[in-house]
């Protein structure tokens, strides 16, 4: 397959007051990187641009990683947190959860961040929903690992397949050379500013895919910039993804949609009176299971 630049698509997120995001995953050919199955990059944007009212998830974990600004997360298991740069907000939907996300008025004027989804393996996708919050490490360590292990740092976040996620802060012109797990495939996101990944330019908001077998990578930028590295063992289960749901079959998705619309499965976001986001109509075709194309 080789390395490949994953050019992100611009997508409006969150209904009537949508924020524009750059979606690098799923990509037409590369659906997953390890169990990472979704990547939305946003910002810098000013004001209070994020207004994502209550909506459901199934079969996945959401990972919110901010570079600037603040987002308030609330969910149906009763969590209420303010996520700041460097904090890990990790919501495990299991069979079903609902949540909302709003950027805060009082926060710094610019919002920049990434929301990832991680597909739960079959063994974990029916579990009860949980939420985990890990406050940011205030040190100036240029490598902050939020999932798994990299460069001698380890995150205590709970994940269900072998994977990694880390922020790499780049000073101008100084390359960061990282040892990689050769069992993993990886993606490197230019999270803030343009970067070069082994010499190839990756513009702000885009992602470079690195195929399994690679033992190291060099990341550099001509101005101060921030990269986010994700990776994992190639995910060998075939997924059906539609709207906010990750399932294994068309029927999984139809059932989840009906149970969001009827209010019977995904709970209620505690302390949130905003109207929930209705599910879009199902398309007029059977949803197809998809995996990476080689
Ligand atoms: Mn969500």
XYZ file of C-alpha atoms and ligand atoms in Angstrom:
295
model
C 0.000 0.000 0.000
C 2.817 2.379 0.875
C 2.617 5.636 2.760
C -0.148 7.932 1.618
C -1.289 11.476 2.268
C -4.913 11.329 3.467
C -6.450 14.553 2.214
C -9.254 15.458 4.612
C -12.783 16.312 3.464
C -14.549 19.426 4.816
C -17.702 18.383 6.682
C -20.206 20.485 8.694
C -20.692 18.997 12.178
C -23.507 19.577 14.677
C -26.772 20.463 12.935
C -27.956 24.052 12.593
C -24.942 25.727 14.231
C -22.376 23.544 12.512
C -18.617 23.780 12.916
C -16.602 22.885 9.809
C -14.241 19.992 10.409
C -11.577 18.316 8.277
C -12.273 14.573 8.189
C -9.216 12.479 7.287
C -10.683 9.166 8.510
C -12.489 7.176 7.295
C -10.705 7.627 3.989
C -11.914 6.016 0.772
C -9.224 3.309 0.884
C -7.943 3.529 4.427
C -10.959 3.059 6.694
C -9.022 2.443 9.898
C -5.528 2.972 11.343
C -5.335 0.304 14.014
C -8.720 0.663 15.715
C -8.787 4.432 15.016
C -11.757 4.738 12.665
C -12.590 8.433 12.535
C -10.613 11.695 12.726
C -12.122 15.204 12.638
C -9.697 18.128 12.907
C -11.008 21.636 13.573
C -9.663 25.129 14.015
C -8.271 27.510 14.730
C -11.768 29.006 14.900
C -12.894 31.942 17.036
C -15.986 32.593 19.131
C -17.872 29.621 20.549
C -17.971 27.555 17.385
C -18.780 24.146 18.783
C -22.422 23.479 19.556
C -23.074 19.770 19.288
C -26.338 18.982 21.127
C -27.164 15.559 22.616
C -26.561 12.705 20.186
C -25.885 8.973 20.576
C -22.894 6.689 20.010
C -22.516 2.921 19.783
C -19.589 0.530 19.366
C -16.809 3.063 19.801
C -14.726 5.280 22.061
C -14.529 9.027 21.452
C -11.161 10.676 22.092
C -11.205 14.468 22.353
C -7.769 16.104 22.165
C -7.569 19.906 22.180
C -4.666 22.162 21.224
C -6.451 25.427 22.089
C -9.761 26.482 23.633
C -12.098 24.639 25.984
C -15.009 22.283 25.399
C -17.638 21.224 27.911
C -18.546 17.535 27.721
C -21.714 16.125 29.303
C -23.093 12.618 28.903
C -25.779 10.142 29.872
C -23.644 8.442 32.532
C -23.619 11.758 34.406
C -20.183 13.106 33.480
C -19.643 16.835 33.207
C -16.113 18.034 32.483
C -14.366 20.983 30.903
C -11.752 19.676 28.497
C -8.642 21.829 28.101
C -5.539 21.402 25.945
C -3.581 18.359 27.119
C -6.544 16.738 28.899
C -7.794 13.396 27.642
C -11.554 13.037 27.361
C -12.258 9.358 26.620
C -15.851 8.216 26.339
C -16.524 4.511 25.862
C -19.979 4.064 24.391
C -20.160 0.294 24.602
C -23.709 -0.617 23.562
C -24.961 2.942 23.877
C -24.382 6.398 25.355
C -25.384 9.957 24.498
C -23.389 13.156 24.995
C -23.103 16.840 24.094
C -20.127 19.102 23.435
C -20.064 22.892 23.575
C -17.158 25.306 23.369
C -17.204 27.756 26.285
C -17.684 31.538 26.176
C -15.080 32.193 28.812
C -12.446 30.130 27.068
C -9.536 31.360 25.035
C -10.815 32.844 21.777
C -9.508 30.155 19.463
C -10.522 26.508 19.358
C -8.241 23.904 17.760
C -8.512 20.178 18.275
C -9.192 16.723 16.990
C -11.955 14.297 17.740
C -11.144 10.688 17.065
C -13.266 7.584 17.286
C -11.804 4.204 18.191
C -13.718 1.090 17.099
C -14.392 -1.303 19.962
C -13.540 -4.929 19.159
C -16.398 -7.425 19.152
C -15.413 -8.548 22.678
C -16.048 -5.060 24.130
C -18.677 -3.441 21.969
C -21.647 -4.549 24.101
C -20.126 -3.346 27.388
C -21.828 -0.781 29.611
C -20.894 2.825 28.759
C -18.170 4.564 30.780
C -16.313 7.872 30.760
C -12.692 8.547 31.674
C -10.987 11.902 32.083
C -7.222 12.303 32.509
C -6.067 15.788 33.361
C -3.196 17.160 31.281
C 0.435 16.837 32.291
C 1.550 20.434 32.967
C 5.227 19.716 32.168
C 6.769 21.016 28.958
C 7.556 17.498 27.748
C 7.346 17.755 23.945
C 5.901 14.225 23.768
C 2.572 13.725 25.527
C 1.184 10.207 25.230
C -2.584 10.011 25.670
C -3.160 6.420 24.528
C -0.773 3.465 24.830
C 2.993 3.872 24.904
C 5.606 5.834 22.930
C 9.170 6.981 23.570
C 9.169 5.627 27.126
C 5.958 7.411 28.128
C 2.768 5.504 28.940
C -0.874 6.543 29.228
C -3.195 4.881 31.734
C -6.212 5.394 29.470
C -8.315 2.256 28.949
C -8.349 0.875 25.415
C -9.311 -2.547 24.095
C -6.837 -3.176 21.264
C -3.078 -2.492 20.954
C -2.775 1.165 19.944
C -1.030 4.490 20.502
C -1.908 8.194 20.489
C 0.501 11.047 21.256
C 1.027 14.759 20.767
C 4.447 15.872 19.552
C 5.362 19.525 19.985
C 7.856 20.684 17.371
C 10.284 23.563 17.786
C 11.258 25.232 14.514
C 13.613 23.102 12.413
C 14.376 20.568 15.187
C 13.361 17.100 14.002
C 11.644 14.695 16.391
C 12.777 11.157 15.618
C 10.452 8.575 17.104
C 10.839 4.817 17.401
C 7.657 3.140 16.203
C 6.161 -0.264 16.926
C 6.634 -2.098 13.609
C 3.522 -4.204 14.294
C 1.468 -1.011 14.055
C 0.293 1.129 11.177
C 0.325 4.867 11.972
C -1.114 8.211 11.012
C 0.567 11.569 11.622
C -1.777 14.578 11.748
C -0.531 18.137 11.218
C -2.602 19.300 14.189
C -1.293 22.868 14.265
C 0.761 24.274 11.406
C 2.389 22.515 8.457
C 4.810 19.660 9.143
C 7.083 17.305 7.228
C 6.850 13.568 7.857
C 9.999 11.842 6.598
C 10.403 14.775 4.234
C 6.846 14.818 2.856
C 4.820 17.964 3.431
C 1.640 17.502 5.475
C -0.422 20.667 5.654
C -2.393 21.852 8.694
C -5.338 19.488 9.220
C -4.088 16.727 6.911
C -2.792 13.271 7.845
C 0.019 11.051 6.548
C -0.616 7.304 6.680
C 2.418 5.100 7.456
C 2.093 1.414 6.665
C 2.969 -1.383 9.129
C 6.597 -2.472 9.389
C 8.045 0.961 9.934
C 10.502 1.231 12.834
C 10.868 5.012 13.033
C 9.667 8.334 11.729
C 11.151 11.840 11.610
C 8.805 14.809 11.993
C 9.987 18.382 11.458
C 8.490 21.828 10.860
C 10.013 25.110 9.715
C 7.882 27.065 12.238
C 6.761 25.843 15.677
C 4.009 23.263 15.072
C 2.210 20.348 16.683
C 1.796 16.839 15.329
C -0.500 14.127 16.639
C 0.554 10.521 16.033
C -1.976 7.695 16.099
C -1.403 4.014 15.421
C -2.310 0.470 16.213
C -2.316 -3.137 15.106
C -4.296 -3.359 11.870
C -7.923 -3.869 12.958
C -9.106 -7.161 11.479
C -12.857 -6.836 12.084
C -15.095 -5.535 9.317
C -17.109 -2.478 10.366
C -20.362 -0.910 9.297
C -20.222 2.815 10.125
C -23.177 5.162 9.708
C -23.882 8.508 11.385
C -22.704 8.141 15.011
C -22.744 4.376 15.104
C -20.146 1.663 14.575
C -21.665 -1.781 14.102
C -21.071 -5.032 12.275
C -24.183 -5.213 10.098
C -26.879 -3.118 8.445
C -29.340 -4.463 11.034
C -27.142 -3.262 13.945
C -27.391 0.256 12.569
C -31.123 0.154 11.829
C -31.812 -1.008 15.398
C -29.558 1.656 16.934
C -31.220 4.377 14.867
C -34.723 3.241 15.900
C -33.699 3.077 19.563
C -32.294 6.622 19.472
C -35.466 7.893 17.838
C -37.687 6.067 20.370
C -35.514 7.135 23.329
C -35.166 3.602 24.646
C -31.436 2.874 24.607
C -29.041 5.794 24.813
C -30.128 7.479 28.032
C -30.432 11.221 28.579
C -27.573 13.708 28.768
C -27.613 14.829 32.407
C -28.042 18.596 32.843
C -28.584 19.393 29.169
C -31.938 20.866 28.108
C -31.006 21.490 24.469
C -33.082 19.560 21.951
C -31.347 16.347 20.914
C -30.104 15.831 17.364
C -32.492 13.584 15.427
C -31.032 10.738 13.384
C -31.001 11.332 9.628
C -33.128 8.983 7.516
C -31.494 5.701 6.543
C -30.218 5.658 2.962
C -32.181 3.642 0.420
C -29.656 0.841 0.310
C -28.099 -1.754 2.560
C -25.039 -0.402 4.375
C -21.962 -2.350 3.362
C -19.325 -3.640 5.730
C -15.993 -2.070 4.842
C -12.336 -2.665 5.561
C -9.061 -1.274 4.271
C -8.386 -1.792 0.571
C -4.866 -2.790 -0.331
Mn -20.174 12.659 19.621
